[in-house]
Tab-separated table of C-alpha atoms in Angstrom:
chain	number	residue	atom	x	y	z
A	114	MET	CA	-14.162	17.105	25.648
A	115	ASP	CA	-11.278	18.969	24.031
A	116	THR	CA	-8.491	18.246	21.560
A	117	THR	CA	-5.563	19.028	23.885
A	118	ASN	CA	-4.147	15.475	23.925
A	119	LEU	CA	-5.311	14.417	20.484
A	120	ILE	CA	-1.793	14.625	18.989
A	121	GLU	CA	1.052	13.876	21.396
A	122	THR	CA	4.601	14.144	20.123
A	123	ASP	CA	8.123	14.792	21.357
A	124	ARG	CA	10.020	17.102	19.021
A	125	LYS	CA	13.195	16.846	21.056
A	126	LYS	CA	13.330	13.054	20.773
A	127	VAL	CA	12.503	13.071	17.066
A	128	ARG	CA	15.273	15.602	16.454
A	129	GLU	CA	17.709	13.553	18.504
A	130	LYS	CA	16.906	10.481	16.407
A	131	TYR	CA	18.319	12.394	13.423
A	132	GLU	CA	21.145	13.835	15.519
A	133	LYS	CA	19.766	17.344	15.127
A	134	SER	CA	19.970	20.089	17.764
A	135	SER	CA	17.463	22.933	18.037
A	136	LYS	CA	20.009	25.228	16.374
A	137	ASP	CA	20.489	22.766	13.526
A	138	VAL	CA	16.741	22.668	12.921
A	139	GLU	CA	16.420	26.451	13.078
A	140	ARG	CA	19.238	26.806	10.534
A	141	ASP	CA	17.674	24.291	8.160
A	142	ILE	CA	14.248	25.902	8.449
A	143	SER	CA	15.802	29.287	7.703
A	144	THR	CA	17.537	27.862	4.620
A	145	ILE	CA	14.261	26.461	3.303
A	146	LYS	CA	12.386	29.699	4.014
A	147	GLU	CA	14.932	31.759	2.115
A	148	TRP	CA	14.598	29.406	-0.846
A	149	LEU	CA	10.789	29.537	-0.697
A	150	LYS	CA	10.879	33.316	-0.931
A	151	THR	CA	12.569	32.969	-4.325
A	152	GLN	CA	9.892	30.577	-5.639
A	153	GLU	CA	7.372	33.055	-6.996
A	154	HIS	CA	5.069	30.323	-8.328
A	155	LEU	CA	4.318	28.966	-4.845
A	156	PRO	CA	1.371	30.468	-2.928
A	157	GLU	CA	2.930	30.830	0.541
A	158	VAL	CA	5.914	30.433	2.811
A	159	PRO	CA	4.636	27.881	5.330
A	160	ALA	CA	5.021	28.029	9.103
A	161	ASP	CA	8.218	26.796	10.736
A	162	GLU	CA	6.414	23.755	12.187
A	163	VAL	CA	5.263	22.752	8.718
A	164	ILE	CA	8.755	23.064	7.267
A	165	GLU	CA	10.156	20.937	10.100
A	166	PHE	CA	7.509	18.286	9.416
A	167	TYR	CA	8.739	17.990	5.822
A	168	LEU	CA	12.404	18.212	6.786
A	169	THR	CA	11.893	15.277	9.154
A	170	ASN	CA	10.050	13.242	6.523
A	171	CYS	CA	12.939	13.911	4.136
A	172	LYS	CA	15.543	12.961	6.762
A	173	TYR	CA	16.783	16.553	6.746
A	174	SER	CA	17.820	16.547	3.119
A	175	ILE	CA	17.449	20.210	2.130
A	176	GLU	CA	17.158	19.515	-1.601
A	177	LYS	CA	14.612	16.755	-1.192
A	178	THR	CA	12.571	18.925	1.182
A	179	LYS	CA	12.437	21.672	-1.443
A	180	LYS	CA	11.062	19.268	-4.051
A	181	VAL	CA	8.505	17.744	-1.698
A	182	LEU	CA	7.250	21.111	-0.461
A	183	ASP	CA	6.845	22.296	-4.044
A	184	MET	CA	4.889	19.162	-4.991
A	185	ASN	CA	2.746	19.459	-1.862
A	186	TYR	CA	1.219	22.595	-3.398
A	187	THR	CA	1.426	21.497	-7.026
A	188	ALA	CA	-0.353	18.159	-6.486
A	189	ARG	CA	-3.592	19.902	-5.540
A	190	GLU	CA	-4.061	20.996	-9.128
A	191	LEU	CA	-2.787	17.758	-10.660
A	192	LEU	CA	-5.329	15.543	-8.920
A	193	PRO	CA	-8.704	17.333	-8.783
A	194	GLU	CA	-10.521	14.052	-8.079
A	195	ILE	CA	-8.798	14.092	-4.685
A	196	PHE	CA	-8.541	17.783	-3.857
A	197	GLU	CA	-11.745	19.361	-5.170
A	198	ASP	CA	-14.475	19.897	-2.535
A	199	SER	CA	-12.051	18.604	0.073
A	200	ASP	CA	-12.836	21.018	2.932
A	201	PRO	CA	-13.495	18.703	5.936
A	202	ASN	CA	-15.858	21.250	7.464
A	203	LEU	CA	-18.324	21.171	4.559
A	204	PRO	CA	-21.703	19.727	5.663
A	205	ASN	CA	-21.769	17.158	2.862
A	206	TYR	CA	-18.233	16.033	3.711
A	207	GLN	CA	-19.137	15.439	7.352
A	208	GLU	CA	-22.338	13.651	6.412
A	209	THR	CA	-20.862	11.195	3.919
A	210	LEU	CA	-17.403	10.596	5.440
A	211	PRO	CA	-18.422	7.943	8.034
A	212	LYS	CA	-20.129	5.974	5.254
A	213	ILE	CA	-16.913	5.956	3.215
A	214	THR	CA	-14.034	5.655	5.665
A	215	THR	CA	-12.615	6.053	9.148
A	216	ILE	CA	-9.082	7.438	9.414
A	217	ILE	CA	-7.746	8.031	12.908
A	218	PRO	CA	-4.139	8.759	13.934
A	219	LEU	CA	-3.734	7.428	17.462
A	220	PRO	CA	-2.684	10.091	19.982
A	221	LYS	CA	0.465	8.488	21.441
A	222	LEU	CA	3.743	7.741	19.667
A	223	THR	CA	5.388	4.331	19.999
A	224	ASP	CA	8.785	3.973	21.654
A	225	GLN	CA	10.252	4.028	18.126
A	226	LEU	CA	8.558	7.427	17.613
A	227	TYR	CA	6.124	5.932	15.089
A	228	ARG	CA	2.645	7.382	14.573
A	229	ILE	CA	-0.058	4.718	14.325
A	230	ILE	CA	-2.950	5.436	11.974
A	231	ILE	CA	-6.079	3.291	11.651
A	232	ILE	CA	-7.925	3.126	8.319
A	233	LYS	CA	-11.279	1.387	7.761
A	234	CYS	CA	-13.616	1.165	4.774
A	235	GLY	CA	-17.186	2.325	5.298
A	236	GLU	CA	-20.110	-0.059	4.899
A	237	ASN	CA	-21.876	1.915	2.147
A	238	VAL	CA	-20.495	0.431	-1.055
A	239	GLU	CA	-22.776	2.502	-3.302
A	240	ILE	CA	-21.140	5.828	-2.413
A	241	PHE	CA	-17.680	4.414	-1.685
A	242	ASP	CA	-14.933	6.230	-3.558
A	243	PRO	CA	-11.312	5.304	-2.727
A	244	HIS	CA	-10.230	8.809	-3.734
A	245	LYS	CA	-12.229	10.177	-0.801
A	246	ILE	CA	-10.202	8.019	1.561
A	247	VAL	CA	-7.101	9.767	0.224
A	248	THR	CA	-8.847	13.152	0.492
A	249	HIS	CA	-9.526	12.595	4.163
A	250	ALA	CA	-6.021	11.288	4.815
A	251	ILE	CA	-4.588	14.444	3.222
A	252	ASN	CA	-6.779	16.604	5.482
A	253	VAL	CA	-5.590	14.731	8.560
A	254	LEU	CA	-1.995	15.221	7.403
A	255	GLU	CA	-2.626	18.939	6.842
A	256	VAL	CA	-3.353	19.308	10.547
A	257	SER	CA	-0.455	17.015	11.405
A	258	THR	CA	2.037	19.234	9.575
A	259	PHE	CA	1.334	21.966	12.139
A	260	GLU	CA	1.183	19.837	15.285
A	261	ASP	CA	2.903	16.497	14.765
A	262	LEU	CA	6.375	15.086	14.324
A	263	PHE	CA	7.245	11.391	14.026
A	264	SER	CA	9.921	9.174	12.523
A	265	ALA	CA	7.559	6.983	10.451
A	266	LEU	CA	3.962	5.843	10.092
A	267	VAL	CA	2.498	2.479	11.031
A	268	VAL	CA	-0.779	1.817	9.228
A	269	ILE	CA	-3.499	-0.498	10.528
A	270	PHE	CA	-6.017	-1.470	7.839
A	271	ASP	CA	-9.151	-2.900	9.434
A	272	ASN	CA	-10.957	-4.843	6.724
A	273	LYS	CA	-13.979	-5.831	8.788
A	274	ASP	CA	-16.432	-4.145	6.399
A	275	MET	CA	-14.535	-4.710	3.149
A	276	LYS	CA	-16.491	-6.271	0.292
A	277	MET	CA	-15.641	-7.219	-3.281
A	278	ALA	CA	-17.456	-4.070	-4.476
A	279	HIS	CA	-14.876	-1.959	-2.588
A	280	LEU	CA	-12.006	-3.698	-4.367
A	281	ARG	CA	-13.488	-3.173	-7.814
A	282	LYS	CA	-12.924	0.557	-7.304
A	283	ALA	CA	-9.287	0.181	-6.169
A	284	THR	CA	-7.600	0.115	-9.569
A	285	PRO	CA	-3.852	0.106	-10.345
A	286	ILE	CA	-4.036	3.766	-11.413
A	287	PHE	CA	-5.547	4.594	-8.023
A	288	PHE	CA	-2.610	2.941	-6.264
A	289	LYS	CA	-0.230	4.898	-8.491
A	290	LYS	CA	-1.816	8.149	-7.357
A	291	VAL	CA	-1.549	7.124	-3.704
A	292	LEU	CA	2.100	6.170	-4.146
A	293	PHE	CA	2.810	9.453	-5.923
A	294	LEU	CA	1.304	11.479	-3.064
A	295	LEU	CA	3.077	9.455	-0.383
A	296	GLU	CA	6.479	9.752	-2.033
A	297	LYS	CA	6.463	13.027	-3.919
A	298	SER	CA	4.165	15.392	-2.015
A	299	LYS	CA	4.577	14.122	1.567
A	300	SER	CA	7.676	11.890	1.584
A	301	LEU	CA	5.991	9.754	4.234
A	302	ARG	CA	7.850	6.694	5.429
A	303	ILE	CA	5.717	3.684	6.330
A	304	ALA	CA	7.454	1.290	8.706
A	305	GLU	CA	4.713	-1.359	8.913
A	306	ILE	CA	1.269	-2.146	7.517
A	307	HIS	CA	-0.964	-4.340	9.659
A	308	ILE	CA	-4.035	-5.894	8.063
A	309	LEU	CA	-6.785	-6.829	10.531
A	310	ASN	CA	-9.894	-8.942	10.004
A	311	TYR	CA	-8.503	-10.068	6.703
A	312	LYS	CA	-10.737	-12.064	4.432
A	313	HIS	CA	-8.234	-14.199	2.569
A	314	ASP	CA	-9.661	-13.991	-0.944
A	315	LEU	CA	-10.330	-10.243	-0.784
A	316	VAL	CA	-6.923	-9.378	0.646
A	317	LYS	CA	-5.240	-11.639	-1.914
A	318	ILE	CA	-6.954	-9.678	-4.705
A	319	LEU	CA	-6.035	-6.352	-3.085
A	320	LEU	CA	-2.379	-7.324	-2.739
A	321	THR	CA	-2.271	-8.609	-6.304
A	322	ILE	CA	-3.439	-5.189	-7.530
A	323	ALA	CA	-1.007	-3.377	-5.235
A	324	LYS	CA	1.968	-5.465	-6.365
A	325	THR	CA	1.613	-4.110	-9.904
A	326	VAL	CA	2.702	-0.641	-8.775
A	327	ILE	CA	4.290	-0.978	-5.314
A	328	LYS	CA	7.902	-2.024	-4.674
A	329	LYS	CA	8.658	-5.379	-3.055
A	330	LYS	CA	10.395	-3.846	-0.034
A	331	PHE	CA	7.150	-1.967	0.708
A	332	MET	CA	5.039	-5.108	0.285
A	333	ASP	CA	7.358	-6.963	2.671
A	334	ARG	CA	6.259	-4.614	5.462
A	335	ILE	CA	2.709	-6.001	5.385
A	336	ILE	CA	1.724	-8.148	8.368
A	337	MET	CA	-1.535	-10.134	8.498
A	338	HIS	CA	-3.531	-10.654	11.713
A	339	GLU	CA	-6.402	-13.044	12.290
A	340	ASN	CA	-7.069	-11.489	15.710
A	341	PHE	CA	-5.965	-8.648	17.981
A	342	GLU	CA	-3.667	-10.844	20.061
A	343	THR	CA	-0.968	-10.982	17.391
A	344	LEU	CA	-1.239	-7.215	16.872
A	345	TYR	CA	-0.154	-6.708	20.498
A	346	ASN	CA	3.229	-8.190	19.577
A	347	TYR	CA	3.872	-5.024	17.551
A	348	ILE	CA	1.772	-2.285	19.155
A	349	PRO	CA	1.168	-2.003	22.929
A	350	LYS	CA	-2.370	-1.885	24.303
A	351	SER	CA	-1.602	1.502	25.876
A	352	ILE	CA	-1.583	3.004	22.367
A	353	LEU	CA	-4.480	1.092	20.802
A	354	PRO	CA	-8.108	2.251	21.152
A	355	SER	CA	-10.631	0.337	23.259
A	356	ASP	CA	-12.140	-1.062	20.018
A	357	TYR	CA	-9.011	-3.213	19.708
A	358	GLY	CA	-8.643	-4.152	23.367
A	359	GLY	CA	-6.447	-1.171	24.179
A	360	THR	CA	-6.670	1.538	26.839
A	361	GLU	CA	-6.857	4.539	24.488
A	362	ARG	CA	-10.196	6.269	23.821
A	363	SER	CA	-12.585	4.616	21.368
A	364	LEU	CA	-12.488	5.328	17.622
A	365	ASP	CA	-15.875	7.073	17.884
A	366	ASP	CA	-14.565	9.401	20.606
A	367	LEU	CA	-11.394	10.119	18.643
A	368	GLN	CA	-13.453	10.718	15.498
A	369	ASP	CA	-15.526	13.340	17.346
A	370	LEU	CA	-12.345	15.017	18.549
A	371	TRP	CA	-10.996	15.129	14.995
A	372	LYS	CA	-14.180	16.865	13.872
A	373	MET	CA	-13.463	19.473	16.537
A	374	LYS	CA	-9.852	19.711	15.404
A	375	PHE	CA	-10.921	20.348	11.814
A	376	ARG	CA	-13.179	23.177	13.017
A	377	GLU	CA	-10.199	24.678	14.853
A	378	TYR	CA	-8.416	24.736	11.486
A	379	SER	CA	-11.343	26.174	9.517
A	380	ASP	CA	-9.344	29.303	8.596
A	381	ARG	CA	-6.553	27.129	7.242
A	382	PHE	CA	-8.885	25.034	5.095
A	383	ASP	CA	-10.570	28.211	3.819
A	384	LYS	CA	-7.148	29.533	2.828
A	385	ILE	CA	-6.208	26.301	1.054
A	386	LYS	CA	-9.183	26.727	-1.266
A	387	THR	CA	-7.719	30.019	-2.511
A	388	MET	CA	-4.104	28.895	-2.915
A	389	LYS	CA	-2.926	28.230	-6.458
A	390	VAL	CA	0.438	27.437	-7.984
A	391	ASN	CA	1.236	29.875	-10.787
A	392	GLU	CA	3.026	27.685	-13.327
A	393	SER	CA	3.848	30.685	-15.513
A	394	LEU	CA	6.181	31.908	-12.749
A	395	ARG	CA	7.966	28.594	-12.192
A	396	SER	CA	11.677	29.164	-12.836
A	397	GLN	CA	12.541	25.506	-13.493
A	398	PRO	CA	10.366	22.783	-15.030
A	399	LEU	CA	9.094	19.919	-12.929
A	400	GLU	CA	10.839	16.578	-13.239
A	401	ASN	CA	9.306	13.887	-15.420
A	402	SER	CA	6.466	11.953	-13.835
A	403	GLU	CA	5.328	8.675	-15.351
A	404	THR	CA	1.955	9.060	-13.651
A	405	LEU	CA	1.200	12.748	-14.034
A	406	GLY	CA	2.887	13.804	-17.245
A	407	TYR	CA	5.982	15.798	-18.068
A	408	TYR	CA	7.456	19.181	-17.267
A	409	GLY	CA	4.306	20.904	-16.158
A	410	HIS	CA	2.124	19.685	-19.055
A	411	PHE	CA	0.012	17.274	-17.095
A	412	LYS	CA	-2.017	14.556	-18.708
A	413	LYS	CA	-5.457	13.779	-17.319
A	414	LEU	CA	-5.559	10.476	-15.451
A	415	ASP	CA	-8.320	8.108	-16.515
A	416	VAL	CA	-10.028	6.460	-13.559
A	417	ASP	CA	-10.951	2.875	-14.385
């Protein structure tokens, strides 16, 4: 068992979707790298693959990519409840993760160059912390920045094990943090959200909470499924894991491969723990943030 085919992408096709040639991409990456070298407050100049990941997410807007890359580093200090003790190779992390969540990007892209990601709540309500779901998602994305490229995400939420006790911990301020990270530090585009095994009352409560902070156009991308058959109208079986009637490897097998992948990136996660943004060297103040405060003076977020 190896991780060779764990993340399959096609950089050429993704670039073509944005009408970008290899030379165009190289030029844009060079522009961003030159700018990064002038940003003394940032802890590194990332690899070319990482810069291209963010350029693609930002639809090749140079200025937007600069802001998102900056916030990618800055957010780690703004949200300690998500980023502290976040090394996926820590023994305690590996032990508790399956009890909290499963997050698996499926290996193959769709014909639209979408990356499918499956998210499930763990059964152990006592130790469940929604922030840890975000922590793990960020770790998966950290690896993805080096190896993946896609035009948008499609999220499958499997609510088989969801209980009311899970929802009590998913507060509006939590959703605000998630939205902030998606938009400001990753610029991820979500094309569709599929909700499986939905329990009507629980999902209704969840969506009511989400609507308080999430835009209508985002909510309109949510699709409910009572069974797998309707899911096949959107995602082919060749992409879905065997757990959902597909031909891809099972979630358990893919989970084991992701554990191996995280070990392959152990040096990177060790480095992340040492990287800090030096706000005293920032040449221009951050833009106002309703959630996180203003101009670098960040207010602590109260978790309900």
